[in-house]
Every structure is written in C-alpha cells, then in structure tokens.
Coordinates of C-alpha atoms and ligand atoms in Angstrom, one line a residue:
M1 CA 207.5 153.0 -45.7
S2 CA 210.6 152.4 -43.6
T3 CA 213.7 151.5 -45.6
F4 CA 215.1 149.4 -42.8
S5 CA 214.6 145.6 -42.4
R6 CA 212.5 144.2 -39.6
R7 CA 215.6 142.9 -37.9
E8 CA 217.3 146.3 -38.1
I9 CA 214.3 148.2 -36.7
L10 CA 214.0 145.7 -33.8
A11 CA 217.7 145.8 -33.1
A12 CA 217.7 149.6 -33.1
F13 CA 214.9 149.8 -30.6
L14 CA 215.1 146.6 -28.5
G15 CA 218.7 145.5 -28.9
V16 CA 220.3 142.8 -31.0
P17 CA 219.4 139.8 -28.8
A18 CA 215.7 140.7 -28.7
A19 CA 215.8 141.3 -32.5
L20 CA 217.4 137.9 -33.1
A21 CA 214.8 136.2 -30.9
A22 CA 211.9 138.0 -32.5
C23 CA 213.1 137.2 -36.0
S24 CA 214.0 133.5 -35.4
S25 CA 210.8 132.1 -36.7
S26 CA 210.2 131.6 -40.5
I27 CA 206.5 132.6 -40.1
P28 CA 206.1 136.3 -40.8
A29 CA 205.1 138.3 -37.8
R30 CA 201.4 139.2 -37.8
L31 CA 200.4 142.8 -37.2
P32 CA 196.9 143.9 -36.1
A33 CA 194.9 146.8 -37.6
G34 CA 196.0 150.3 -36.4
E35 CA 197.2 153.7 -37.4
I36 CA 199.3 156.7 -36.3
I37 CA 197.1 159.1 -34.3
G38 CA 197.7 163.0 -34.4
A39 CA 199.6 165.1 -33.2
S40 CA 199.4 167.5 -36.1
D41 CA 203.0 167.1 -37.2
V42 CA 202.5 168.4 -40.7
L43 CA 201.1 171.8 -39.6
G44 CA 203.6 171.9 -36.8
H45 CA 206.5 171.5 -39.2
R46 CA 205.1 174.1 -41.6
L47 CA 205.0 176.5 -38.7
R48 CA 208.6 175.8 -37.9
D49 CA 209.4 176.2 -41.6
G50 CA 208.2 179.8 -41.4
L51 CA 204.6 179.6 -42.5
R52 CA 203.2 183.1 -42.9
V53 CA 199.7 184.2 -43.8
D54 CA 197.8 187.4 -44.5
V55 CA 194.7 188.0 -42.6
P56 CA 191.8 189.6 -44.6
L57 CA 190.7 192.9 -42.9
D58 CA 187.2 191.5 -42.2
K59 CA 188.7 188.4 -40.4
W60 CA 190.1 190.3 -37.4
E61 CA 188.3 190.3 -34.0
R62 CA 189.1 191.5 -30.5
A63 CA 189.6 189.8 -27.1
R64 CA 191.4 191.2 -24.1
V65 CA 193.4 188.1 -23.7
V66 CA 194.3 185.2 -26.0
I67 CA 195.7 181.9 -24.5
V68 CA 197.9 180.0 -27.0
G69 CA 197.7 176.2 -26.4
G70 CA 195.0 174.1 -24.7
G71 CA 197.2 171.7 -22.7
V72 CA 197.1 171.6 -18.9
A73 CA 198.8 175.0 -18.6
G74 CA 196.5 176.8 -21.0
L75 CA 193.3 175.2 -19.6
S76 CA 194.5 176.0 -16.1
A77 CA 194.9 179.7 -17.0
A78 CA 191.4 179.7 -18.4
W79 CA 190.1 178.0 -15.2
R80 CA 191.7 180.8 -13.1
F81 CA 190.3 183.5 -15.3
L82 CA 186.8 182.1 -15.0
K83 CA 187.1 181.7 -11.2
A84 CA 188.2 185.4 -11.1
G85 CA 185.1 186.3 -13.1
F86 CA 187.1 187.3 -16.1
E87 CA 185.6 186.1 -19.4
D88 CA 187.0 188.3 -22.1
F89 CA 189.5 185.7 -23.5
T90 CA 189.8 183.1 -26.2
L91 CA 192.0 179.9 -26.1
I92 CA 193.4 178.7 -29.3
E93 CA 194.4 175.0 -29.6
L94 CA 196.2 173.5 -32.6
E95 CA 194.7 169.9 -32.2
P96 CA 191.1 168.9 -32.8
V97 CA 191.0 167.8 -29.1
A98 CA 192.2 169.6 -25.9
G99 CA 194.8 168.3 -23.5
G100 CA 198.1 168.4 -25.3
T101 CA 200.4 165.7 -23.8
S102 CA 197.6 164.8 -21.3
R103 CA 195.1 164.0 -23.9
S104 CA 193.2 160.7 -24.0
G105 CA 191.3 158.5 -26.4
S106 CA 188.0 156.6 -26.2
S107 CA 186.8 153.2 -27.1
P108 CA 183.4 151.4 -26.5
L109 CA 185.1 149.5 -23.7
V110 CA 187.1 152.1 -21.8
P111 CA 188.8 155.4 -22.4
Y112 CA 192.6 155.4 -22.3
P113 CA 195.6 157.8 -22.0
W114 CA 197.8 159.0 -24.8
G115 CA 200.3 160.6 -22.5
A116 CA 200.1 161.6 -18.8
H117 CA 198.4 159.0 -16.7
Y118 CA 198.6 159.8 -13.0
L119 CA 198.8 162.6 -10.5
P120 CA 200.2 162.1 -7.0
A121 CA 197.6 163.3 -4.4
P122 CA 198.4 167.0 -3.6
T123 CA 199.8 167.9 -0.2
K124 CA 198.1 170.5 1.9
E125 CA 200.7 173.1 0.8
N126 CA 199.4 173.0 -2.8
Q127 CA 196.1 174.7 -2.1
P128 CA 195.1 175.6 -5.7
L129 CA 195.4 171.9 -6.7
V130 CA 193.5 170.8 -3.6
E131 CA 190.8 173.2 -4.7
L132 CA 190.7 171.6 -8.2
V133 CA 190.5 168.1 -6.7
D134 CA 187.7 169.3 -4.4
E135 CA 185.8 170.9 -7.2
M136 CA 186.0 167.6 -9.1
G137 CA 184.4 165.8 -6.1
M138 CA 187.5 163.8 -5.3
L139 CA 188.3 165.2 -1.9
E140 CA 186.8 163.3 1.0
G141 CA 188.0 165.7 3.7
H142 CA 191.2 166.4 5.7
D143 CA 193.0 164.4 8.3
Q144 CA 193.9 165.5 11.8
F145 CA 197.0 167.4 10.4
G146 CA 195.0 169.2 7.8
A147 CA 196.3 167.0 4.9
P148 CA 193.8 166.4 2.1
V149 CA 192.2 163.0 2.0
I150 CA 191.3 161.7 -1.4
A151 CA 188.3 159.4 -1.8
E152 CA 189.4 155.8 -2.2
Q153 CA 187.9 155.2 -5.7
F154 CA 190.3 157.8 -7.2
L155 CA 193.4 156.3 -5.7
C156 CA 195.3 153.7 -7.7
R157 CA 193.8 150.2 -6.9
D158 CA 196.0 147.4 -5.7
P159 CA 198.0 145.8 -7.2
E160 CA 199.8 148.9 -8.3
E161 CA 203.0 147.8 -10.0
R162 CA 205.0 144.7 -10.9
L163 CA 208.3 143.9 -12.6
F164 CA 209.1 141.2 -15.2
Y165 CA 212.5 139.6 -14.8
K166 CA 213.8 136.4 -16.4
G167 CA 210.5 134.7 -17.1
R168 CA 208.3 135.8 -14.2
W169 CA 206.6 138.8 -12.6
Y170 CA 207.5 140.3 -9.2
E171 CA 205.7 142.8 -7.0
G172 CA 206.9 146.4 -7.0
L173 CA 209.5 148.1 -9.1
Y174 CA 212.7 147.3 -7.1
L175 CA 213.9 143.8 -7.8
H176 CA 214.4 142.3 -4.4
A177 CA 214.4 138.7 -5.8
G178 CA 218.0 137.5 -6.0
A179 CA 219.4 140.7 -4.4
T180 CA 222.6 140.2 -2.4
P181 CA 223.1 141.7 1.1
E182 CA 225.2 144.4 -0.6
D183 CA 222.4 145.2 -3.0
E184 CA 220.0 145.5 0.0
R185 CA 222.5 147.6 1.9
Q186 CA 222.9 150.1 -0.9
F187 CA 219.1 150.2 -1.5
D188 CA 218.6 151.1 2.2
A189 CA 221.4 153.6 2.2
F190 CA 219.9 155.3 -0.9
N191 CA 216.5 155.5 0.9
E192 CA 218.1 157.0 4.0
E193 CA 219.7 159.7 1.9
V194 CA 216.4 160.4 0.2
K195 CA 214.8 160.6 3.7
R196 CA 217.4 163.2 4.7
W197 CA 216.5 165.3 1.8
I198 CA 212.8 165.0 2.5
G199 CA 213.4 166.5 6.0
W200 CA 215.9 169.1 4.8
R201 CA 214.8 172.8 5.2
D202 CA 216.7 176.0 4.3
G203 CA 216.9 179.1 6.5
K204 CA 213.5 180.2 5.2
G205 CA 211.9 176.9 6.0
R206 CA 211.7 175.8 2.4
R207 CA 212.0 172.2 1.3
A208 CA 215.0 171.1 -0.9
F209 CA 212.5 169.5 -3.4
A210 CA 209.0 170.8 -3.5
I211 CA 206.0 170.9 -5.9
P212 CA 205.7 173.3 -7.5
V213 CA 209.4 173.7 -8.1
A214 CA 208.9 177.5 -7.6
S215 CA 208.5 176.8 -3.9
A216 CA 211.7 174.8 -3.5
S217 CA 214.8 176.1 -1.9
N218 CA 217.5 177.8 -4.0
D219 CA 220.1 177.2 -1.3
A220 CA 223.6 176.5 -2.8
E221 CA 223.7 173.1 -1.2
V222 CA 220.7 172.0 -3.1
T223 CA 221.2 173.8 -6.4
A224 CA 224.8 172.3 -6.6
L225 CA 223.0 169.0 -7.3
D226 CA 221.9 170.4 -10.6
R227 CA 225.5 170.7 -11.9
I228 CA 226.1 167.0 -11.9
S229 CA 224.2 164.0 -13.3
M230 CA 222.3 161.5 -11.3
A231 CA 224.9 158.9 -12.4
D232 CA 227.7 161.1 -11.0
W233 CA 225.9 161.5 -7.7
M234 CA 225.5 157.7 -7.4
N235 CA 229.1 157.1 -8.4
Q236 CA 230.4 159.6 -5.8
R237 CA 228.5 157.6 -3.1
G238 CA 229.7 154.2 -4.4
Y239 CA 226.2 153.1 -5.4
N240 CA 227.2 150.4 -7.9
S241 CA 224.5 147.8 -7.2
S242 CA 223.0 147.0 -10.7
R243 CA 219.6 146.6 -9.2
L244 CA 219.7 150.0 -7.5
R245 CA 221.1 151.7 -10.6
W246 CA 218.4 150.1 -12.7
F247 CA 215.7 151.3 -10.2
V248 CA 216.9 154.9 -10.3
D249 CA 217.5 154.8 -14.1
Y250 CA 214.0 153.5 -14.6
A251 CA 212.7 156.4 -12.4
C252 CA 214.5 159.0 -14.6
R253 CA 213.3 157.4 -17.8
D254 CA 209.8 157.1 -16.5
D255 CA 209.4 160.7 -15.4
Y256 CA 211.8 162.5 -17.7
G257 CA 212.6 160.3 -20.7
L258 CA 216.3 160.5 -19.7
T259 CA 218.9 157.9 -18.5
L260 CA 220.8 158.2 -15.3
D261 CA 223.7 159.8 -17.0
Q262 CA 221.5 162.4 -18.7
T263 CA 219.4 163.4 -15.7
S264 CA 220.4 166.3 -13.4
A265 CA 221.0 164.9 -9.9
W266 CA 218.6 167.6 -8.6
A267 CA 215.9 166.2 -10.9
G268 CA 216.6 162.6 -9.9
L269 CA 216.4 163.4 -6.2
F270 CA 213.3 165.6 -6.8
Y271 CA 211.6 162.5 -8.2
F272 CA 212.1 160.5 -5.0
S273 CA 211.7 163.3 -2.4
S274 CA 209.2 165.9 -3.5
R275 CA 206.2 163.5 -3.3
V276 CA 206.8 162.5 0.3
A277 CA 205.3 164.8 2.9
K278 CA 207.7 164.1 5.8
P279 CA 210.6 161.6 6.5
G280 CA 209.2 158.2 7.2
D281 CA 206.0 158.8 5.3
E282 CA 205.1 156.8 2.2
S283 CA 205.1 158.7 -1.1
Q284 CA 201.8 160.5 -1.7
P285 CA 199.3 158.0 -3.1
L286 CA 198.7 158.1 -6.9
M287 CA 195.4 159.3 -8.4
T288 CA 194.6 157.7 -11.7
W289 CA 191.7 157.1 -14.0
P290 CA 191.1 154.8 -17.0
E291 CA 191.9 157.7 -19.4
G292 CA 194.8 158.9 -17.2
N293 CA 195.1 162.7 -16.8
G294 CA 192.6 163.0 -19.7
H295 CA 190.1 162.9 -16.8
L296 CA 191.5 166.1 -15.4
I297 CA 191.5 167.6 -18.9
S298 CA 187.8 166.8 -19.4
H299 CA 187.0 168.7 -16.3
L300 CA 189.1 171.7 -17.1
Y301 CA 187.9 171.8 -20.7
S302 CA 184.2 171.5 -19.6
K303 CA 184.7 174.7 -17.6
S304 CA 186.1 176.8 -20.5
K305 CA 184.7 175.0 -23.6
S306 CA 182.8 178.0 -24.9
K307 CA 186.1 180.0 -24.9
V308 CA 188.1 177.4 -26.7
R309 CA 188.8 177.2 -30.4
L310 CA 190.1 173.8 -31.3
G311 CA 191.8 172.9 -34.6
H312 CA 193.4 176.3 -35.1
A313 CA 197.1 176.9 -35.2
V314 CA 198.5 180.2 -34.0
V315 CA 201.1 181.1 -36.7
E316 CA 202.3 184.4 -35.4
V317 CA 202.2 186.4 -32.2
I318 CA 203.0 190.1 -32.9
P319 CA 203.6 192.5 -30.0
T320 CA 202.2 196.0 -30.9
A321 CA 202.3 199.3 -29.1
S322 CA 200.2 202.3 -29.6
N323 CA 199.9 205.4 -27.3
G324 CA 202.4 203.8 -25.0
K325 CA 200.2 200.8 -24.4
N326 CA 201.3 197.2 -25.1
G327 CA 199.0 195.1 -27.3
V328 CA 199.5 191.7 -29.1
D329 CA 198.1 190.6 -32.4
I330 CA 197.5 186.9 -32.9
V331 CA 197.4 185.4 -36.4
M332 CA 196.0 181.9 -36.8
V333 CA 195.0 179.4 -39.5
D334 CA 192.5 176.5 -39.4
A335 CA 193.6 172.9 -39.6
N336 CA 194.1 172.8 -43.4
A337 CA 196.1 176.1 -43.2
K338 CA 193.6 177.7 -45.7
N339 CA 191.6 180.1 -43.7
A340 CA 193.5 182.8 -41.8
S341 CA 192.1 185.0 -39.1
G342 CA 193.4 187.3 -36.3
I343 CA 192.6 188.6 -32.9
H344 CA 193.7 192.0 -31.5
A345 CA 194.4 191.4 -27.8
D346 CA 195.8 193.3 -24.9
R347 CA 197.7 190.3 -23.5
V348 CA 198.7 186.8 -24.6
I349 CA 199.4 183.8 -22.4
F350 CA 201.8 181.6 -24.4
A351 CA 201.1 178.2 -23.0
A352 CA 202.6 176.1 -25.9
P353 CA 206.0 174.7 -25.4
H354 CA 208.7 177.4 -25.1
F355 CA 210.8 176.3 -28.0
L356 CA 208.0 177.4 -30.3
T357 CA 208.4 181.1 -29.2
R358 CA 211.2 181.5 -31.7
F359 CA 209.0 180.4 -34.6
M360 CA 205.9 182.3 -33.5
I361 CA 206.8 185.5 -31.6
R362 CA 207.8 188.1 -34.3
D363 CA 210.6 189.7 -32.2
Y364 CA 212.1 186.3 -31.4
R365 CA 212.1 185.1 -35.0
D366 CA 215.1 187.1 -36.3
N367 CA 216.7 187.5 -32.9
P368 CA 215.7 184.7 -30.5
P369 CA 216.9 185.3 -26.9
N370 CA 219.7 182.9 -25.8
H371 CA 217.5 181.2 -23.3
V372 CA 215.2 179.7 -25.9
A373 CA 217.8 177.3 -27.3
E374 CA 218.3 175.9 -23.8
F375 CA 214.8 174.3 -23.9
Q376 CA 215.4 170.7 -25.1
Y377 CA 212.7 168.1 -25.4
G378 CA 212.7 164.3 -25.5
A379 CA 210.8 162.2 -28.1
W380 CA 208.4 159.5 -27.0
M381 CA 206.3 156.8 -28.7
V382 CA 203.1 155.7 -27.0
A383 CA 201.0 152.8 -28.3
N384 CA 197.6 151.7 -27.3
L385 CA 196.9 148.0 -27.7
F386 CA 193.2 146.9 -27.8
L387 CA 193.1 143.3 -26.5
K388 CA 190.3 140.8 -26.8
D389 CA 191.5 139.1 -23.6
R390 CA 194.2 139.3 -20.9
P391 CA 197.6 137.6 -21.5
R392 CA 198.6 135.0 -19.0
S393 CA 201.2 135.9 -16.3
R394 CA 203.7 133.8 -14.4
G395 CA 204.2 135.2 -10.9
F396 CA 202.7 138.4 -9.5
P397 CA 199.3 139.2 -11.2
L398 CA 198.5 141.9 -13.7
S399 CA 198.8 145.4 -12.1
W400 CA 198.1 149.0 -13.1
D401 CA 201.8 149.5 -14.1
N402 CA 203.7 146.6 -15.6
V403 CA 207.4 147.0 -16.3
L404 CA 209.9 144.8 -18.1
Y405 CA 213.4 144.9 -16.4
E406 CA 215.3 144.0 -19.6
S407 CA 213.5 146.5 -21.9
P408 CA 214.4 150.0 -23.0
A409 CA 210.7 150.8 -22.8
L410 CA 208.7 151.5 -19.7
G411 CA 206.1 148.7 -20.0
Y412 CA 202.4 149.4 -19.9
V413 CA 199.5 150.6 -17.8
V414 CA 196.1 149.0 -17.9
A415 CA 193.1 151.2 -18.7
T416 CA 190.5 148.8 -17.2
H417 CA 192.4 148.5 -13.9
Q418 CA 190.7 151.4 -12.1
R419 CA 187.2 150.1 -13.2
G420 CA 187.8 146.9 -11.4
L421 CA 187.4 144.9 -14.6
D422 CA 189.9 142.1 -14.0
R423 CA 188.8 139.8 -16.9
G424 CA 188.2 140.0 -20.6
P425 CA 189.0 142.7 -23.1
T426 CA 191.2 145.6 -22.1
V427 CA 193.5 148.4 -23.3
F428 CA 197.2 148.5 -22.6
T429 CA 199.1 151.8 -23.0
Y430 CA 202.8 151.1 -23.8
Y431 CA 205.4 153.9 -23.3
Y432 CA 208.8 154.1 -25.1
P433 CA 211.0 157.1 -24.4
L434 CA 213.9 157.6 -26.9
C435 CA 216.8 158.4 -24.7
D436 CA 219.4 159.3 -27.4
E437 CA 222.0 161.8 -26.3
D438 CA 221.0 164.2 -29.1
P439 CA 217.2 164.9 -28.9
R440 CA 217.2 165.8 -32.6
A441 CA 218.5 162.3 -33.4
A442 CA 215.8 160.8 -31.2
R443 CA 213.1 162.8 -33.0
A444 CA 214.5 161.7 -36.4
R445 CA 214.4 158.0 -35.3
L446 CA 210.9 158.5 -33.9
L447 CA 209.4 160.1 -37.0
S448 CA 211.2 157.9 -39.6
T449 CA 209.8 154.8 -38.0
D450 CA 206.4 154.1 -39.5
W451 CA 203.3 152.5 -37.9
R452 CA 204.4 149.0 -38.9
G453 CA 207.8 149.5 -37.3
W454 CA 206.4 150.9 -34.0
A455 CA 203.7 148.2 -33.8
D456 CA 206.2 145.5 -34.3
V457 CA 208.6 147.0 -31.7
T458 CA 205.8 147.2 -29.2
L459 CA 204.6 143.6 -29.8
S460 CA 208.0 142.1 -30.0
D461 CA 209.0 143.8 -26.7
L462 CA 205.8 142.7 -24.9
E463 CA 206.1 139.1 -26.4
R464 CA 209.1 138.6 -24.0
A465 CA 206.6 138.6 -21.1
H466 CA 203.4 137.7 -23.0
P467 CA 204.1 135.2 -25.9
E468 CA 200.5 135.3 -27.0
I469 CA 200.1 139.1 -27.1
R470 CA 200.2 139.3 -30.9
D471 CA 197.1 137.1 -31.2
L472 CA 195.3 138.9 -28.4
T473 CA 195.8 142.3 -29.9
E474 CA 193.0 143.3 -32.2
R475 CA 194.2 146.9 -32.8
L476 CA 197.3 148.9 -32.1
D477 CA 197.4 152.7 -32.5
V478 CA 200.5 154.8 -32.2
M479 CA 201.3 158.3 -31.1
R480 CA 204.7 159.8 -31.9
W481 CA 205.4 162.8 -29.6
G482 CA 208.3 164.6 -31.2
H483 CA 208.6 167.2 -28.5
A484 CA 207.1 165.1 -25.7
M485 CA 208.6 166.7 -22.6
I486 CA 211.3 169.0 -21.3
R487 CA 214.6 167.3 -20.5
P488 CA 216.0 168.2 -17.0
R489 CA 219.6 167.6 -18.0
P490 CA 222.4 168.9 -15.7
G491 CA 222.4 172.7 -15.5
F492 CA 219.0 173.4 -16.8
I493 CA 216.8 173.6 -13.7
W494 CA 219.1 176.0 -11.8
G495 CA 220.7 177.7 -14.8
S496 CA 219.5 181.1 -16.0
A497 CA 217.3 180.1 -19.0
R498 CA 214.2 179.0 -17.0
A499 CA 214.0 182.2 -15.0
A500 CA 214.6 184.4 -18.1
A501 CA 212.0 182.5 -20.1
A502 CA 209.3 183.0 -17.5
L503 CA 209.5 186.8 -17.6
P504 CA 206.7 188.5 -19.5
F505 CA 207.8 190.0 -22.9
R506 CA 205.8 193.0 -24.4
G507 CA 202.3 191.9 -23.4
I508 CA 203.1 188.1 -23.7
H509 CA 203.1 186.0 -20.5
F510 CA 204.5 182.5 -20.5
A511 CA 203.1 179.3 -19.1
N512 CA 203.8 175.6 -19.8
T513 CA 205.3 172.9 -17.6
D514 CA 208.7 173.3 -19.4
L515 CA 209.3 176.5 -17.4
S516 CA 209.7 174.3 -14.3
G517 CA 212.2 172.1 -16.1
V518 CA 210.2 169.0 -15.1
P519 CA 207.2 167.7 -17.0
L520 CA 204.4 167.4 -14.5
F521 CA 200.7 168.2 -14.3
E522 CA 201.3 170.2 -11.1
E523 CA 203.9 172.3 -12.8
A524 CA 201.8 173.1 -15.9
F525 CA 198.9 173.9 -13.5
Y526 CA 201.1 176.2 -11.5
H527 CA 202.3 178.1 -14.5
G528 CA 198.8 178.4 -16.0
L529 CA 197.6 180.0 -12.7
R530 CA 200.6 182.1 -12.3
A531 CA 200.4 183.5 -15.8
A532 CA 196.7 184.2 -15.4
D533 CA 197.3 186.1 -12.2
E534 CA 200.1 188.1 -13.8
V535 CA 197.7 189.1 -16.6
L536 CA 194.9 190.0 -14.3
L537 CA 197.3 192.1 -12.3
T538 CA 198.8 193.9 -15.2
L539 CA 195.8 194.4 -17.5
G540 CA 195.6 198.0 -18.3
Q541 CA 198.7 198.9 -16.3
N542 CA 201.4 198.2 -18.8
R543 CA 204.0 197.3 -16.2
E544 CA 206.3 194.9 -18.0
R545 CA 209.6 195.4 -19.9
Ligands
FAD601 C1 204.1 160.2 -22.9 C2 204.0 161.2 -21.7 C3 203.6 160.8 -20.5 C4 203.5 161.7 -19.4 N1 203.1 161.2 -18.2 C5 202.8 162.1 -17.2 C6 202.2 161.7 -16.0 O1 201.8 160.5 -15.8 N2 201.9 162.6 -15.0 C7 202.2 163.9 -15.2 O2 202.0 164.7 -14.3 N3 202.8 164.3 -16.4 C8 203.1 163.5 -17.4 N4 203.6 163.9 -18.6 C9 203.9 165.4 -18.7 C10 202.9 166.3 -19.3 O3 203.5 166.8 -20.4 C11 202.4 167.3 -18.3 O4 201.7 166.7 -17.2 C12 201.4 168.3 -18.9 O5 200.4 167.7 -19.7 C13 202.0 169.4 -19.8 O6 201.0 170.4 -20.1 P1 201.4 171.7 -20.8 O7 200.1 172.5 -21.0 O8 202.4 172.4 -20.1 O9 202.0 171.4 -22.2 P2 201.5 170.6 -23.5 O10 200.8 169.4 -23.1 O11 202.6 170.5 -24.4 O12 200.4 171.6 -24.1 C14 200.7 172.6 -25.1 C15 199.5 172.7 -26.0 O13 199.9 173.7 -27.0 C16 199.3 173.4 -28.2 N5 200.0 174.1 -29.3 C17 201.3 173.9 -29.8 N6 201.5 174.7 -30.8 C18 200.4 175.5 -31.0 C19 200.0 176.5 -31.9 N7 200.9 176.9 -32.8 N8 198.8 177.0 -31.8 C20 197.9 176.6 -30.9 N9 198.2 175.6 -30.0 C21 199.4 175.1 -30.0 C22 199.6 171.9 -28.3 O14 198.8 171.2 -29.2 C23 199.2 171.5 -26.8 O15 197.9 171.1 -26.7 C24 203.7 163.0 -19.6 C25 204.0 163.5 -20.9 C26 204.2 162.6 -22.0 C27 204.5 163.1 -23.3

C-alpha cells in the first residue's frame, strides 16, 4: 500500500493542476480490475543482493555456449547460431516468457505490447535485418535503387499519429495549430539542419548518424555533439519556440526516456536523422503489429525454442581456465530460487543488461571495471487498458499513436489499429517514462507506487482527453520496468565505457542494446549477431584477453 494520498500521487506524476482537477469531485474515483505484471523484480533484487547457491554435483551439464538473456539480443544470437548450423548452445531466460523489453501479452480480442512497439523499415545497408524481415514474409521486393519494399499490411496504417491540445486532437506530432510565423520558421530551420546531417558523410563515406550505431562516423565534428545536451544544442542555435522545443523534447522522452536537457545532442540528432535514407526523403515507414515488437520476438523464439530455458535466473558466471583454455561455468536457479543447476561451457554470450555484469560475473563482483558504472538506465511504467468501447474524440480521429501535449507521459498506442478494427472493444498501451535527473530516484518512485497509484495516474491523465475512459476501462494491468532502457546522456555514446564494455572478457562475449547507447531493436539485433559471430570465430582458438 502506498503511504501517499491520492492527490499527492497524482501531483507527483501529473503535476498539481492535473491533481487538483482530478480530485475536485467528492465521488471517489473508480478503479477497474487489474494487477502488476512481471518482471521478476523479487528474484532480480535477490541477485543484486548477492544471492549465491551451491550446485549439486549431479546437476551440472555441458554446452559449448550459453546465452544469458532471452531478449532481442539473446534471441538474435541464437538465430545467428542456427543459421550457421551451430546447435550446441542453451539460452537461459529469467522470465517465464521470452522477449525482455520487447515482450507482449495476449487477450481474447488482440495481443498487445508491454514495451517496444515498432521497428522502422530497414534500409538496404542493414542486410541482416532485411534478411530477417524477408524470412518473416514481410519483404515484398526491392525498388529500382535496391531499397527493400515492405508489404503494405506490415506498415503502420493511417492515421498514424495525433496530438491532443486544449480540448481537441490534431493530426501529427508537431503542433501547427496556433503556431506563429516565428514558430514555423524555427521548425523549418530545424528540419533543414537535420537534412544537412542526413546528407553528411565523412572521409570514409560514413553517415553521421547510422543504424547500427557501429556503422556511424566517429569524426570529431560529429562526436563533439555527444559532449553537449540537446537543449544546449538548441540554445546555441536560438531555437526557443516552445512548440519546437516540445516536439524535440517529446522525441527524446519517447525514444530514450530523457528530457531535452538530459539527452546527448548526438542522440537527439540521431533520432531525427538515422531513419531517413537521403536528404529530402521521408523517414523510413514504421512497421508495427498489434503486439508491437512481440511479433518479432515470436518469430525469433519459434526458431530457437528447443534451446531456450525460460524461468531460470543465471546467478553467477564464473570464468575458468584449464590447460591454457578459457571456459565459463554458469550457475542458475529456477523461478522460486530453490533448485540450482549449472552448465560447463566454453563461451558465454552475456545478453542481459550490462549493469548486471557486476552482480553476476565473478571477477567483476569484487572489482568491477570502471566502465560498468557508466551504464545508467531509465525507469518506465507501461499500462495496458482493456476497453469495452472507444472513447469519443473531438478533432482528428483515433490513430495508432495518440499523444497528449500537456502530459508528462507519452500517450498511448492502439492494439487493434493494425487489424483495421475501428469500432468496439480495444486495448490501449500507455507509456510513462520517469525522467528524474537521478535514475535511482526514478526507480524508487516507480517501485514505491503500487497498482492503485499507477492505475489512477494513467486514468486521470487520459481523462483530460477522454472524460469517459474510467467507465470504458474494464481492466488495467501495469508493468514497472525498473531498468527499462539505457540513458544516452551527454558523454556516454562517444565516451570510453561503451567500447570497453563490448570487448570480450575471459570467454564471455557481450551483447544487449545498451552497448550501442540507444535502446532499439536494430541495435540489440546487431549486438546479438556480432557476439554470435565473435564466438563462432574464436571457439577453440582462445584469442581473447
Ligand atoms: C517501454 C519500452 C518501450 C520501448 N519501445 C521500443 C520501440 O518501440 N522500438 C524499439 O526498437 N525499441 C524499443 N524499446 C527498446 C528495447 O529495449 C529494445 O528494442 C530491445 O528489446 C532490447 O533488447 P535486449 O535483448 O538488448 O535487452 P532486454 O530486453 O533488456 O533483454 C535482456 C533479457 O535478459 C534477461 N535477464 C536479465 N537478467 C537475467 C538473469 N540473471 N538470467 C537470465 N536472464 C536474465 C531479461 O529478463 C531479458 O529478457 C523499448 C523499451 C521499453 C522498456
């Protein structure tokens, strides 16, 4: 139970005016049924508190490779192994379902996301991702320039996005309504600068901002952008239009869970530039599914299912050496932390978030390398609302992505949108990033707010645009992501930590999107494949430090 009053909780998460408005009625606010869903916080916290277990002698087995973590990165590593014909591996995943922050849920009506919910169509340069998309039957062909063409039904349907401002909805995410000529001038100037960066190439022909990040330029002109915040970058250029600043701040909160002041200018410009093939083009179209990127997870998981052990937490990763050969022992427990078992392996792919290395890798526990502390993660709350009918809208109609200008949250996406079901029951997925300066304070606020608190915050926020939402919501479930995503704050992307963290250590190879400094499917996929290739190359050769 939360010790704070309703008004205090709403004020903390939605601001005082919204809290006062929500609490103005004497009728108690109704809450629907619902609960907090995973993630396995309790076991996760025990791990971080130093949980140690002894493995009985008869509970050890052998595999050449163990993959720790069944999110996008771990499943992508497994995908690569199987494509290469390598099958002597086991993937261990803490949760009872695969997918990590791209996992999804299901209901009789429609599946829905719990985290990641879209993937921009890959450009032709990202061949491995084009291959995955093709394997999934989503590639229709190539255009005259060789760019992949995605089949229409996998691209986000119209209308794609809308914005709620002062009582009505508007098309798109930039608020043109009521903009002054100066607002429009600054918006155009900003887009021109982004265009320049899209066309920028270094001496080696590399883009300033590319996906995967590993293929982007490390030229000093570009990396200097990582030393300042996006807010500083805008200030230096005199971008003071509140509409433009809101638009860019929203982009940072949406992709990174950070405000304009907290985001590296490199990351901010990456958001706008990396998904546009060439100057003058539109951004790559978005691919989405009712269950969001859970769709991609289902495919990857279906390929490696027989190799995956769900509901098992890796407790310790112990590098070993005998006869000059590296090996790695893995110690794990089942979900109730009662039954311990182990695997003797030659190599490990550590595809869980990097901050966990200092609790799990034996050598790191007493003496963690400096780079580990540089990995900081934001906290997010995600709620799924099960509605018996659509709320009414004034202005632009219900879209896939629906954002409230005056809210600290990001609004909601609609699970039935892609199915073309435009009437009747649906599921809304509502996203709230906690953008506190100190990520630990954000996590404390996230986890100390119970289901009632988060359900009420969600409904009170959406009530601004949909006064009848409380009556329409039959159920509301909540996911609290304590370490939701890496924070690309100034200095992180082009500092030394990322590069150091990606180097293999005594038979352990690292994957996870956090190694890119930006939390994206493409980056997790890239690191999964890279780590798998490293392992395939070094197996039996013992070439690392
Ligand atoms: C709310 C939210 C919205 C997002 N939206 C998008 C989006 O729309 N598009 C997009 O591209 N990206 C989005 N992302 C980013 C998303 O994180 C990445 O796309 C991707 O899913 C990251 O995958 P990963 O495998 O690198 O990491 P993770 O998803 O963190 O996977 C790590 C896995 O390791 C497991 N694990 C941890 N500890 C252990 C242990 N001790 N033993 C065994 N297993 C363990 C975890 O359970 C987890 O399954 C979003 C993220 C969040 C949180």
